[in-house]
mmCIF file of C-alpha atoms and ligand atoms in Angstrom:
data_model
loop_
_atom_site.group_PDB
_atom_site.id
_atom_site.type_symbol
_atom_site.label_atom_id
_atom_site.label_comp_id
_atom_site.label_asym_id
_atom_site.label_seq_id
_atom_site.Cartn_x
_atom_site.Cartn_y
_atom_site.Cartn_z
ATOM 1 C CA MET W 2 3.114 50.368 -41.202
ATOM 2 C CA PRO W 3 6.218 49.370 -39.261
ATOM 3 C CA GLY W 4 6.306 49.116 -35.479
ATOM 4 C CA ILE W 5 8.568 48.465 -32.522
ATOM 5 C CA TYR W 6 8.326 45.764 -29.860
ATOM 6 C CA ILE W 7 10.322 46.135 -26.629
ATOM 7 C CA HIS W 8 10.820 43.148 -24.347
ATOM 8 C CA ILE W 9 11.180 43.983 -20.645
ATOM 9 C CA PRO W 10 12.536 40.776 -19.073
ATOM 10 C CA PHE W 11 11.609 41.269 -15.401
ATOM 11 C CA CYS W 12 8.703 40.002 -13.303
ATOM 12 C CA ARG W 13 7.752 40.254 -9.651
ATOM 13 C CA GLN W 14 7.213 36.507 -9.355
ATOM 14 C CA ALA W 15 7.198 33.529 -11.691
ATOM 15 C CA CYS W 16 3.767 32.380 -12.857
ATOM 16 C CA HIS W 17 3.758 28.583 -12.853
ATOM 17 C CA TYR W 18 2.637 28.207 -16.474
ATOM 18 C CA CYS W 19 4.958 30.780 -18.033
ATOM 19 C CA ASN W 20 7.754 29.976 -20.482
ATOM 20 C CA PHE W 21 8.563 33.533 -21.575
ATOM 21 C CA HIS W 22 11.999 35.015 -21.018
ATOM 22 C CA PHE W 23 12.102 36.868 -17.685
ATOM 23 C CA SER W 24 13.944 37.090 -14.376
ATOM 24 C CA VAL W 25 12.456 37.738 -10.949
ATOM 25 C CA SER W 26 15.712 39.254 -9.749
ATOM 26 C CA GLN W 27 15.740 43.006 -10.401
ATOM 27 C CA LYS W 28 19.472 43.313 -9.744
ATOM 28 C CA ARG W 29 20.519 44.004 -13.324
ATOM 29 C CA ARG W 30 17.556 46.194 -14.221
ATOM 30 C CA PRO W 31 19.489 49.488 -14.223
ATOM 31 C CA GLU W 32 22.113 47.919 -16.503
ATOM 32 C CA PHE W 33 19.363 46.497 -18.696
ATOM 33 C CA VAL W 34 17.866 49.955 -19.207
ATOM 34 C CA LYS W 35 21.284 51.317 -20.193
ATOM 35 C CA ALA W 36 21.765 48.422 -22.628
ATOM 36 C CA LEU W 37 18.345 49.013 -24.147
ATOM 37 C CA LEU W 38 19.152 52.697 -24.699
ATOM 38 C CA LYS W 39 22.276 51.594 -26.577
ATOM 39 C CA GLU W 40 20.365 49.067 -28.654
ATOM 40 C CA ILE W 41 17.875 51.768 -29.680
ATOM 41 C CA VAL W 42 20.750 53.786 -31.157
ATOM 42 C CA ILE W 43 22.394 50.787 -32.846
ATOM 43 C CA GLN W 44 19.126 49.592 -34.391
ATOM 44 C CA LYS W 45 17.751 52.967 -35.448
ATOM 45 C CA ASP W 46 18.093 52.201 -39.176
ATOM 46 C CA PHE W 47 16.931 48.546 -39.046
ATOM 47 C CA LEU W 48 13.500 49.396 -40.423
ATOM 48 C CA TYR W 49 14.897 51.853 -42.956
ATOM 49 C CA PRO W 50 17.172 50.303 -45.573
ATOM 50 C CA ASP W 51 16.538 53.547 -47.468
ATOM 51 C CA THR W 52 17.485 56.136 -44.852
ATOM 52 C CA ASN W 53 15.826 58.924 -46.868
ATOM 53 C CA ASN W 54 12.441 57.325 -46.477
ATOM 54 C CA ARG W 55 11.820 57.113 -42.743
ATOM 55 C CA VAL W 56 8.070 56.580 -42.528
ATOM 56 C CA PRO W 57 6.687 57.303 -39.073
ATOM 57 C CA LEU W 58 5.960 54.286 -36.902
ATOM 58 C CA ASP W 59 2.397 53.309 -36.218
ATOM 59 C CA THR W 60 2.803 51.078 -33.195
ATOM 60 C CA LEU W 61 4.999 50.718 -30.150
ATOM 61 C CA TYR W 62 4.477 47.762 -27.844
ATOM 62 C CA PHE W 63 6.078 47.139 -24.442
ATOM 63 C CA GLY W 64 5.787 43.426 -23.651
ATOM 64 C CA GLY W 65 7.546 41.006 -21.394
ATOM 65 C CA GLY W 66 8.068 40.095 -18.703
ATOM 66 C CA THR W 67 6.236 42.852 -16.905
ATOM 67 C CA PRO W 68 6.858 46.327 -18.368
ATOM 68 C CA SER W 69 4.712 47.926 -15.667
ATOM 69 C CA LEU W 70 7.448 47.002 -13.164
ATOM 70 C CA LEU W 71 9.659 49.702 -14.673
ATOM 71 C CA GLU W 72 9.778 52.924 -12.742
ATOM 72 C CA THR W 73 8.559 56.093 -14.377
ATOM 73 C CA ALA W 74 12.125 57.465 -14.579
ATOM 74 C CA GLU W 75 13.245 54.298 -16.414
ATOM 75 C CA LEU W 76 10.361 54.482 -18.858
ATOM 76 C CA GLU W 77 11.037 58.184 -19.372
ATOM 77 C CA LYS W 78 14.618 57.452 -20.467
ATOM 78 C CA ILE W 79 13.389 54.798 -22.917
ATOM 79 C CA PHE W 80 10.735 57.104 -24.393
ATOM 80 C CA ASN W 81 13.257 59.953 -24.743
ATOM 81 C CA ALA W 82 15.647 57.698 -26.671
ATOM 82 C CA LEU W 83 12.852 56.378 -28.888
ATOM 83 C CA HIS W 84 11.632 59.879 -29.719
ATOM 84 C CA LYS W 85 15.164 60.975 -30.471
ATOM 85 C CA HIS W 86 15.827 58.201 -32.980
ATOM 86 C CA PHE W 87 12.393 57.340 -34.414
ATOM 87 C CA SER W 88 9.341 59.277 -35.379
ATOM 88 C CA PHE W 89 5.848 58.095 -34.540
ATOM 89 C CA SER W 90 2.643 58.974 -36.362
ATOM 90 C CA PRO W 91 0.346 61.281 -34.357
ATOM 91 C CA ASN W 92 -2.187 58.493 -33.789
ATOM 92 C CA ALA W 93 0.368 55.767 -33.100
ATOM 93 C CA GLU W 94 -0.865 52.975 -30.834
ATOM 94 C CA ILE W 95 1.395 52.813 -27.775
ATOM 95 C CA THR W 96 0.683 49.721 -25.681
ATOM 96 C CA LEU W 97 2.139 48.717 -22.354
ATOM 97 C CA GLU W 98 1.569 45.314 -20.784
ATOM 98 C CA ALA W 99 0.826 45.664 -17.095
ATOM 99 C CA ASN W 100 -0.023 43.586 -14.070
ATOM 100 C CA PRO W 101 -2.859 44.671 -11.770
ATOM 101 C CA ASP W 102 -0.591 45.013 -8.714
ATOM 102 C CA ASP W 103 1.525 47.665 -10.463
ATOM 103 C CA LEU W 104 -1.244 49.899 -11.717
ATOM 104 C CA ILE W 105 -1.881 52.201 -8.800
ATOM 105 C CA PRO W 106 -3.413 55.606 -9.678
ATOM 106 C CA GLU W 107 -0.061 57.511 -9.571
ATOM 107 C CA LYS W 108 1.514 55.007 -11.956
ATOM 108 C CA LEU W 109 -1.417 55.268 -14.348
ATOM 109 C CA GLU W 110 -1.143 59.033 -14.330
ATOM 110 C CA SER W 111 2.545 58.894 -15.271
ATOM 111 C CA LEU W 112 1.897 56.342 -18.032
ATOM 112 C CA ARG W 113 -0.645 58.738 -19.559
ATOM 113 C CA GLU W 114 1.888 61.564 -19.373
ATOM 114 C CA LEU W 115 4.419 59.351 -21.140
ATOM 115 C CA SER W 116 1.895 58.971 -24.016
ATOM 116 C CA VAL W 117 0.968 55.330 -23.387
ATOM 117 C CA ASN W 118 -2.523 55.132 -24.894
ATOM 118 C CA ARG W 119 -3.326 51.419 -24.657
ATOM 119 C CA LEU W 120 -3.041 49.134 -21.642
ATOM 120 C CA SER W 121 -2.868 45.370 -21.855
ATOM 121 C CA ILE W 122 -3.641 44.129 -18.350
ATOM 122 C CA GLY W 123 -2.804 40.586 -17.264
ATOM 123 C CA ILE W 124 -5.837 39.855 -15.107
ATOM 124 C CA GLN W 125 -6.124 36.136 -15.980
ATOM 125 C CA SER W 126 -8.883 35.505 -13.413
ATOM 126 C CA PHE W 127 -10.925 37.240 -10.725
ATOM 127 C CA TYR W 128 -10.844 34.149 -8.467
ATOM 128 C CA GLU W 129 -8.272 33.680 -5.696
ATOM 129 C CA ASP W 130 -8.070 29.911 -6.260
ATOM 130 C CA ASP W 131 -7.156 30.366 -9.940
ATOM 131 C CA LEU W 132 -4.662 33.115 -9.178
ATOM 132 C CA ARG W 133 -2.992 30.927 -6.564
ATOM 133 C CA TYR W 134 -2.916 27.900 -8.915
ATOM 134 C CA MET W 135 -1.183 30.091 -11.527
ATOM 135 C CA ASN W 136 1.041 31.782 -8.907
ATOM 136 C CA ARG W 137 0.066 35.258 -10.082
ATOM 137 C CA SER W 138 1.444 38.164 -8.080
ATOM 138 C CA HIS W 139 -1.925 39.935 -7.735
ATOM 139 C CA ASN W 140 -5.090 39.070 -5.872
ATOM 140 C CA SER W 141 -8.734 39.162 -6.789
ATOM 141 C CA ARG W 142 -9.338 42.610 -5.219
ATOM 142 C CA GLN W 143 -6.511 44.123 -7.284
ATOM 143 C CA ALA W 144 -7.919 42.484 -10.427
ATOM 144 C CA ILE W 145 -11.276 44.147 -9.798
ATOM 145 C CA ASP W 146 -9.863 47.547 -8.819
ATOM 146 C CA VAL W 147 -7.402 47.902 -11.681
ATOM 147 C CA LEU W 148 -10.056 48.400 -14.334
ATOM 148 C CA ASN W 149 -11.712 51.176 -12.323
ATOM 149 C CA TYR W 150 -8.374 52.863 -11.701
ATOM 150 C CA ALA W 151 -7.354 52.654 -15.373
ATOM 151 C CA GLN W 152 -10.646 54.086 -16.581
ATOM 152 C CA ALA W 153 -10.608 56.820 -13.934
ATOM 153 C CA ALA W 154 -7.138 57.799 -15.148
ATOM 154 C CA GLY W 155 -8.597 58.337 -18.632
ATOM 155 C CA PHE W 156 -7.596 55.107 -20.406
ATOM 156 C CA VAL W 157 -10.248 53.950 -22.869
ATOM 157 C CA ASN W 158 -8.277 51.598 -25.085
ATOM 158 C CA ILE W 159 -7.842 48.784 -22.575
ATOM 159 C CA THR W 160 -7.468 45.083 -23.161
ATOM 160 C CA ALA W 161 -7.387 42.439 -20.457
ATOM 161 C CA ASP W 162 -6.072 38.883 -20.599
ATOM 162 C CA LEU W 163 -7.995 35.964 -19.147
ATOM 163 C CA ILE W 164 -6.978 32.314 -18.897
ATOM 164 C CA TYR W 165 -9.510 29.497 -19.189
ATOM 165 C CA GLY W 166 -9.188 25.779 -18.563
ATOM 166 C CA THR W 167 -7.610 26.129 -15.111
ATOM 167 C CA PRO W 168 -8.483 22.990 -13.116
ATOM 168 C CA GLY W 169 -11.274 23.645 -10.682
ATOM 169 C CA MET W 170 -12.697 26.676 -12.496
ATOM 170 C CA SER W 171 -16.343 25.846 -13.208
ATOM 171 C CA ASP W 172 -18.123 27.031 -16.353
ATOM 172 C CA LYS W 173 -20.188 29.314 -14.116
ATOM 173 C CA GLN W 174 -17.055 30.962 -12.712
ATOM 174 C CA TRP W 175 -15.634 31.290 -16.209
ATOM 175 C CA LYS W 176 -18.788 33.090 -17.348
ATOM 176 C CA GLN W 177 -18.466 35.419 -14.374
ATOM 177 C CA ASN W 178 -14.846 36.143 -15.237
ATOM 178 C CA ILE W 179 -15.846 37.160 -18.769
ATOM 179 C CA MET W 180 -18.858 39.140 -17.557
ATOM 180 C CA GLN W 181 -16.719 41.090 -15.123
ATOM 181 C CA LEU W 182 -14.748 42.415 -18.121
ATOM 182 C CA VAL W 183 -17.843 42.936 -20.246
ATOM 183 C CA LYS W 184 -19.521 44.942 -17.478
ATOM 184 C CA SER W 185 -16.446 47.121 -17.068
ATOM 185 C CA GLY W 186 -16.967 48.275 -20.664
ATOM 186 C CA ILE W 187 -13.385 47.680 -21.831
ATOM 187 C CA PRO W 188 -13.322 47.332 -25.625
ATOM 188 C CA HIS W 189 -10.956 44.376 -26.027
ATOM 189 C CA ILE W 190 -10.444 40.951 -24.449
ATOM 190 C CA SER W 191 -7.666 38.421 -25.043
ATOM 191 C CA ALA W 192 -8.223 34.916 -23.703
ATOM 192 C CA TYR W 193 -5.867 31.973 -23.702
ATOM 193 C CA SER W 194 -6.336 28.343 -22.891
ATOM 194 C CA LEU W 195 -4.035 27.213 -20.071
ATOM 195 C CA THR W 196 -1.309 25.172 -21.741
ATOM 196 C CA VAL W 197 1.319 23.110 -19.980
ATOM 197 C CA GLU W 198 4.626 24.153 -21.542
ATOM 198 C CA LYS W 199 7.811 22.130 -21.170
ATOM 199 C CA LYS W 200 10.229 23.144 -18.411
ATOM 200 C CA THR W 201 7.629 25.176 -16.521
ATOM 201 C CA ALA W 202 6.834 24.733 -12.837
ATOM 202 C CA LEU W 203 3.315 23.704 -13.835
ATOM 203 C CA GLU W 204 4.639 20.830 -15.935
ATOM 204 C CA VAL W 205 6.738 19.566 -13.003
ATOM 205 C CA PHE W 206 3.894 19.928 -10.482
ATOM 206 C CA ILE W 207 1.475 18.032 -12.708
ATOM 207 C CA ARG W 208 4.045 15.300 -13.411
ATOM 208 C CA LYS W 209 4.637 14.855 -9.678
ATOM 209 C CA GLY W 210 0.930 14.866 -8.892
ATOM 210 C CA LYS W 211 1.184 18.133 -6.928
ATOM 211 C CA ALA W 212 -1.160 20.074 -9.230
ATOM 212 C CA ALA W 213 -4.311 18.996 -11.013
ATOM 213 C CA PRO W 214 -3.820 18.336 -14.746
ATOM 214 C CA VAL W 215 -5.450 20.397 -17.479
ATOM 215 C CA ASP W 216 -8.554 18.951 -19.105
ATOM 216 C CA ASP W 217 -8.810 19.622 -22.880
ATOM 217 C CA ASP W 218 -12.573 19.112 -22.914
ATOM 218 C CA GLN W 219 -13.002 21.775 -20.239
ATOM 219 C CA SER W 220 -10.848 24.179 -22.283
ATOM 220 C CA ALA W 221 -12.788 23.506 -25.494
ATOM 221 C CA ARG W 222 -16.102 24.007 -23.662
ATOM 222 C CA GLN W 223 -14.955 27.232 -22.007
ATOM 223 C CA PHE W 224 -13.665 28.551 -25.344
ATOM 224 C CA GLU W 225 -17.160 28.034 -26.759
ATOM 225 C CA ILE W 226 -18.710 29.896 -23.814
ATOM 226 C CA LEU W 227 -16.294 32.764 -24.415
ATOM 227 C CA CYS W 228 -17.149 32.989 -28.132
ATOM 228 C CA LYS W 229 -20.877 33.078 -27.356
ATOM 229 C CA ILE W 230 -20.673 35.796 -24.708
ATOM 230 C CA ALA W 231 -18.232 37.900 -26.734
ATOM 231 C CA SER W 232 -20.491 37.895 -29.782
ATOM 232 C CA GLN W 233 -23.563 38.619 -27.637
ATOM 233 C CA TYR W 234 -21.894 41.782 -26.293
ATOM 234 C CA GLY W 235 -20.474 43.083 -29.584
ATOM 235 C CA TYR W 236 -16.846 41.921 -29.360
ATOM 236 C CA GLU W 237 -15.743 40.712 -32.770
ATOM 237 C CA HIS W 238 -13.748 37.481 -32.730
ATOM 238 C CA TYR W 239 -11.020 38.708 -35.080
ATOM 239 C CA GLU W 240 -8.282 36.269 -34.059
ATOM 240 C CA VAL W 241 -8.362 32.961 -32.193
ATOM 241 C CA SER W 242 -7.457 34.561 -28.856
ATOM 242 C CA ASN W 243 -8.615 38.136 -29.501
ATOM 243 C CA PHE W 244 -12.003 39.811 -29.297
ATOM 244 C CA GLY W 245 -12.477 43.507 -29.927
ATOM 245 C CA LYS W 246 -15.144 46.134 -30.411
ATOM 246 C CA LYS W 247 -15.096 48.109 -33.667
ATOM 247 C CA GLY W 248 -12.088 50.398 -33.836
ATOM 248 C CA TYR W 249 -10.272 48.603 -30.998
ATOM 249 C CA PHE W 250 -8.547 45.676 -32.712
ATOM 250 C CA SER W 251 -4.862 45.624 -31.753
ATOM 251 C CA LYS W 252 -3.048 47.592 -34.475
ATOM 252 C CA HIS W 253 0.253 46.106 -33.364
ATOM 253 C CA ASN W 254 -0.884 42.495 -33.736
ATOM 254 C CA LEU W 255 -2.650 43.252 -36.998
ATOM 255 C CA SER W 256 0.616 44.505 -38.425
ATOM 256 C CA TYR W 257 2.379 41.257 -37.376
ATOM 257 C CA TRP W 258 -0.291 39.194 -39.073
ATOM 258 C CA SER W 259 -0.227 41.242 -42.258
ATOM 259 C CA GLY W 260 3.535 40.871 -42.665
ATOM 260 C CA GLU W 261 4.559 44.457 -41.843
ATOM 261 C CA PRO W 262 8.176 44.962 -40.784
ATOM 262 C CA TYR W 263 8.880 45.397 -37.091
ATOM 263 C CA LEU W 264 11.881 45.901 -34.886
ATOM 264 C CA GLY W 265 12.207 43.926 -31.666
ATOM 265 C CA LEU W 266 14.404 45.363 -28.903
ATOM 266 C CA GLY W 267 15.476 43.650 -25.688
ATOM 267 C CA PRO W 268 16.509 40.054 -24.953
ATOM 268 C CA SER W 269 14.504 37.395 -26.840
ATOM 269 C CA ALA W 270 12.773 40.030 -28.998
ATOM 270 C CA HIS W 271 12.185 39.136 -32.642
ATOM 271 C CA SER W 272 12.457 41.494 -35.617
ATOM 272 C CA PHE W 273 11.144 41.049 -39.121
ATOM 273 C CA THR W 274 11.714 42.611 -42.519
ATOM 274 C CA PRO W 275 10.348 40.955 -45.667
ATOM 275 C CA GLY W 276 11.970 37.542 -45.974
ATOM 276 C CA VAL W 277 14.271 37.970 -42.973
ATOM 277 C CA ARG W 278 13.732 37.139 -39.319
ATOM 278 C CA GLN W 279 16.153 38.191 -36.604
ATOM 279 C CA TRP W 280 16.051 37.532 -32.874
ATOM 280 C CA ASN W 281 18.033 38.629 -29.855
ATOM 281 C CA LEU W 282 19.306 35.844 -27.596
ATOM 282 C CA ALA W 283 16.974 35.028 -24.715
ATOM 283 C CA ASN W 284 19.657 35.802 -22.141
ATOM 284 C CA THR W 285 19.519 39.095 -20.273
ATOM 285 C CA CYS W 286 23.073 38.869 -18.895
ATOM 286 C CA LYS W 287 24.548 38.267 -22.356
ATOM 287 C CA TYR W 288 22.333 41.020 -23.747
ATOM 288 C CA ILE W 289 23.697 43.512 -21.222
ATOM 289 C CA ASP W 290 27.314 42.369 -21.513
ATOM 290 C CA SER W 291 27.457 42.447 -25.297
ATOM 291 C CA LEU W 292 25.799 45.880 -25.467
ATOM 292 C CA LYS W 293 28.454 47.155 -23.048
ATOM 293 C CA LEU W 294 30.830 46.318 -25.902
ATOM 294 C CA GLY W 295 28.509 48.004 -28.396
ATOM 295 C CA LYS W 296 27.291 44.719 -29.924
ATOM 296 C CA ILE W 297 23.963 42.945 -30.170
ATOM 297 C CA SER W 298 23.805 39.199 -29.548
ATOM 298 C CA ALA W 299 21.341 38.314 -32.278
ATOM 299 C CA GLN W 300 20.756 35.591 -34.801
ATOM 300 C CA LYS W 301 19.381 35.988 -38.275
ATOM 301 C CA GLU W 302 17.550 33.707 -40.655
ATOM 302 C CA VAL W 303 16.664 34.299 -44.300
ATOM 303 C CA LEU W 304 13.269 32.693 -44.707
ATOM 304 C CA THR W 305 12.842 30.148 -47.466
ATOM 305 C CA HIS W 306 9.837 30.283 -49.770
ATOM 306 C CA GLU W 307 8.392 27.338 -47.844
ATOM 307 C CA GLN W 308 8.872 29.000 -44.431
ATOM 308 C CA GLN W 309 7.229 32.183 -45.714
ATOM 309 C CA TYR W 310 4.256 30.188 -46.976
ATOM 310 C CA ASN W 311 3.923 28.278 -43.678
ATOM 311 C CA GLU W 312 4.120 31.485 -41.692
ATOM 312 C CA TYR W 313 1.478 33.138 -43.867
ATOM 313 C CA VAL W 314 -0.892 30.170 -43.468
ATOM 314 C CA MET W 315 -0.339 29.954 -39.695
ATOM 315 C CA THR W 316 -0.960 33.636 -38.988
ATOM 316 C CA SER W 317 -3.797 34.148 -41.490
ATOM 317 C CA LEU W 318 -5.750 31.079 -40.519
ATOM 318 C CA ARG W 319 -5.901 32.328 -36.932
ATOM 319 C CA THR W 320 -7.670 35.525 -38.067
ATOM 320 C CA MET W 321 -11.255 36.117 -39.176
ATOM 321 C CA TRP W 322 -9.981 37.149 -42.626
ATOM 322 C CA GLY W 323 -8.408 33.766 -43.300
ATOM 323 C CA VAL W 324 -6.052 32.766 -46.101
ATOM 324 C CA ASP W 325 -6.341 34.721 -49.353
ATOM 325 C CA GLU W 326 -6.453 32.168 -52.213
ATOM 326 C CA ASN W 327 -5.199 34.647 -54.817
ATOM 327 C CA LEU W 328 -2.327 35.760 -52.645
ATOM 328 C CA VAL W 329 -1.201 32.143 -52.197
ATOM 329 C CA LYS W 330 -1.372 31.567 -55.977
ATOM 330 C CA LEU W 331 0.472 34.778 -56.864
ATOM 331 C CA ARG W 332 3.067 34.837 -54.112
ATOM 332 C CA PHE W 333 3.796 31.149 -53.684
ATOM 333 C CA GLY W 334 2.602 29.548 -56.927
ATOM 334 C CA ASP W 335 0.180 26.891 -58.085
ATOM 335 C CA LYS W 336 1.976 23.979 -56.461
ATOM 336 C CA TYR W 337 1.549 25.496 -52.970
ATOM 337 C CA TYR W 338 -2.047 26.464 -53.695
ATOM 338 C CA LYS W 339 -3.044 22.985 -54.866
ATOM 339 C CA GLY W 340 -1.254 21.346 -51.918
ATOM 340 C CA MET W 341 -3.070 23.654 -49.512
ATOM 341 C CA ILE W 342 -6.505 22.902 -50.993
ATOM 342 C CA ARG W 343 -5.785 19.166 -51.007
ATOM 343 C CA SER W 344 -4.881 19.214 -47.296
ATOM 344 C CA ALA W 345 -7.804 21.519 -46.474
ATOM 345 C CA GLN W 346 -10.426 19.253 -48.040
ATOM 346 C CA LYS W 347 -10.996 16.969 -45.024
ATOM 347 C CA TYR W 348 -11.511 20.025 -42.798
ATOM 348 C CA ILE W 349 -13.902 21.573 -45.320
ATOM 349 C CA ASP W 350 -15.826 18.263 -45.323
ATOM 350 C CA ASN W 351 -16.051 18.138 -41.511
ATOM 351 C CA GLY W 352 -17.021 21.820 -41.244
ATOM 352 C CA LYS W 353 -13.892 23.107 -39.511
ATOM 353 C CA LEU W 354 -12.798 25.106 -42.574
ATOM 354 C CA VAL W 355 -14.897 27.158 -44.954
ATOM 355 C CA LEU W 356 -13.854 28.179 -48.454
ATOM 356 C CA SER W 357 -15.821 31.130 -49.804
ATOM 357 C CA ASP W 358 -15.249 34.429 -51.625
ATOM 358 C CA GLY W 359 -11.641 33.524 -52.293
ATOM 359 C CA ARG W 360 -10.818 33.011 -48.623
ATOM 360 C CA LEU W 361 -10.093 29.865 -46.646
ATOM 361 C CA LYS W 362 -11.181 30.419 -43.053
ATOM 362 C CA VAL W 363 -11.668 28.400 -39.893
ATOM 363 C CA SER W 364 -15.338 28.105 -38.941
ATOM 364 C CA GLN W 365 -16.549 28.720 -35.400
ATOM 365 C CA LYS W 366 -16.293 24.946 -34.911
ATOM 366 C CA GLY W 367 -12.697 24.903 -36.168
ATOM 367 C CA MET W 368 -11.469 28.010 -34.345
ATOM 368 C CA PHE W 369 -10.253 26.177 -31.218
ATOM 369 C CA PHE W 370 -8.173 23.865 -33.445
ATOM 370 C CA ALA W 371 -6.773 26.571 -35.764
ATOM 371 C CA ASP W 372 -3.089 25.912 -34.987
ATOM 372 C CA GLY W 373 -3.359 22.173 -35.595
ATOM 373 C CA ILE W 374 -5.296 22.710 -38.831
ATOM 374 C CA ALA W 375 -2.753 25.276 -40.047
ATOM 375 C CA ALA W 376 0.090 22.846 -39.323
ATOM 376 C CA ASP W 377 -1.683 20.276 -41.501
ATOM 377 C CA LEU W 378 -1.756 22.773 -44.379
ATOM 378 C CA PHE W 379 1.986 23.460 -44.167
ATOM 379 C CA ALA W 380 4.165 22.812 -47.187
HETATM 380 S S1 SF4 D 422 3.866 38.085 -15.297
HETATM 381 FE FE1 SF4 D 422 3.704 37.388 -17.424
HETATM 382 S S2 SF4 D 422 5.800 37.162 -18.158
HETATM 383 FE FE2 SF4 D 422 5.886 37.312 -15.903
HETATM 384 S S3 SF4 D 422 5.914 35.203 -15.207
HETATM 385 FE FE3 SF4 D 422 3.780 35.855 -15.203
HETATM 386 S S4 SF4 D 422 2.974 35.284 -17.235
HETATM 387 FE FE4 SF4 D 422 5.216 35.179 -17.334
#
């Protein structure tokens, strides 16, 4: 079922590792909200080439940036516009990404009233040293309190992000980070290995010797620890970075991975309809200025057969369902299928891939390397 993603490009402070599109200046936020309201109207038919068949949307996802920075009145305007121009199914998943320092009890209350029913909280770590290394805007106390506050406000469907592989974080501390989430009873965990992206502060600091470098062996080891604890406590490892209890897998991400159409609103947001990808420029000022003129600054790409195959392999191989052999044969043809199996053979031989019941999947051993393996299977 189709869904909507909304990119809110503002943050309180810049995390050193982050390469997403955001600004720490809030100066143009009121104009941004106005521009977004306009884009909602302009894009209302994007998902509906046949305007007589407007199926209700199943997911709405506020990402960023830091959507929890928006004030209730700003969110209210956005929700009103969305409800005016789209319809949502009664059990639609409505997720909002939030940082611990924003989620005070009053804010949580208003998010519930606005019909947000899933929170994705960027905790990253419960240790001050890690939070400082990453330059997060919250502290350890806020990271601990936020889960209590969210649950007390009635949120059940909660996911929290953690980051592993930060220099100086011992395996023991990493276990404690995971256990803190497990003990809270939240039904979903996302965990990412700290990566040093180009043009980030972290990359510069490491290059200049001002920050400790990231150790791949530590990351691989801590990923293994995570997998073990998650499985021990009933979180299914359904995607490389995602672990969920039954009934709590992210509907929004599942729809991305299964090739459902989605509309992306806001600067840098991507949209997809079968065979076509479209993305707004990652420039908030241009986004605002062009919407003042009633235009969207977007680019569009018609995906080739090869790109569609590569995308399918990349997203499917990251999930526990893997690549469907029959689908590859039927949708992409024998040549693609044979090429894929040929490239997969060395990974099947070394135990990183498993081929069974018509599915090609990464094994537990191969999971940490899923992206690299997928790239090797590309056409
Ligand atoms: S809060 Fe999120 S989007 Fe903002 S700088 Fe930090 S990691 Fe990036």
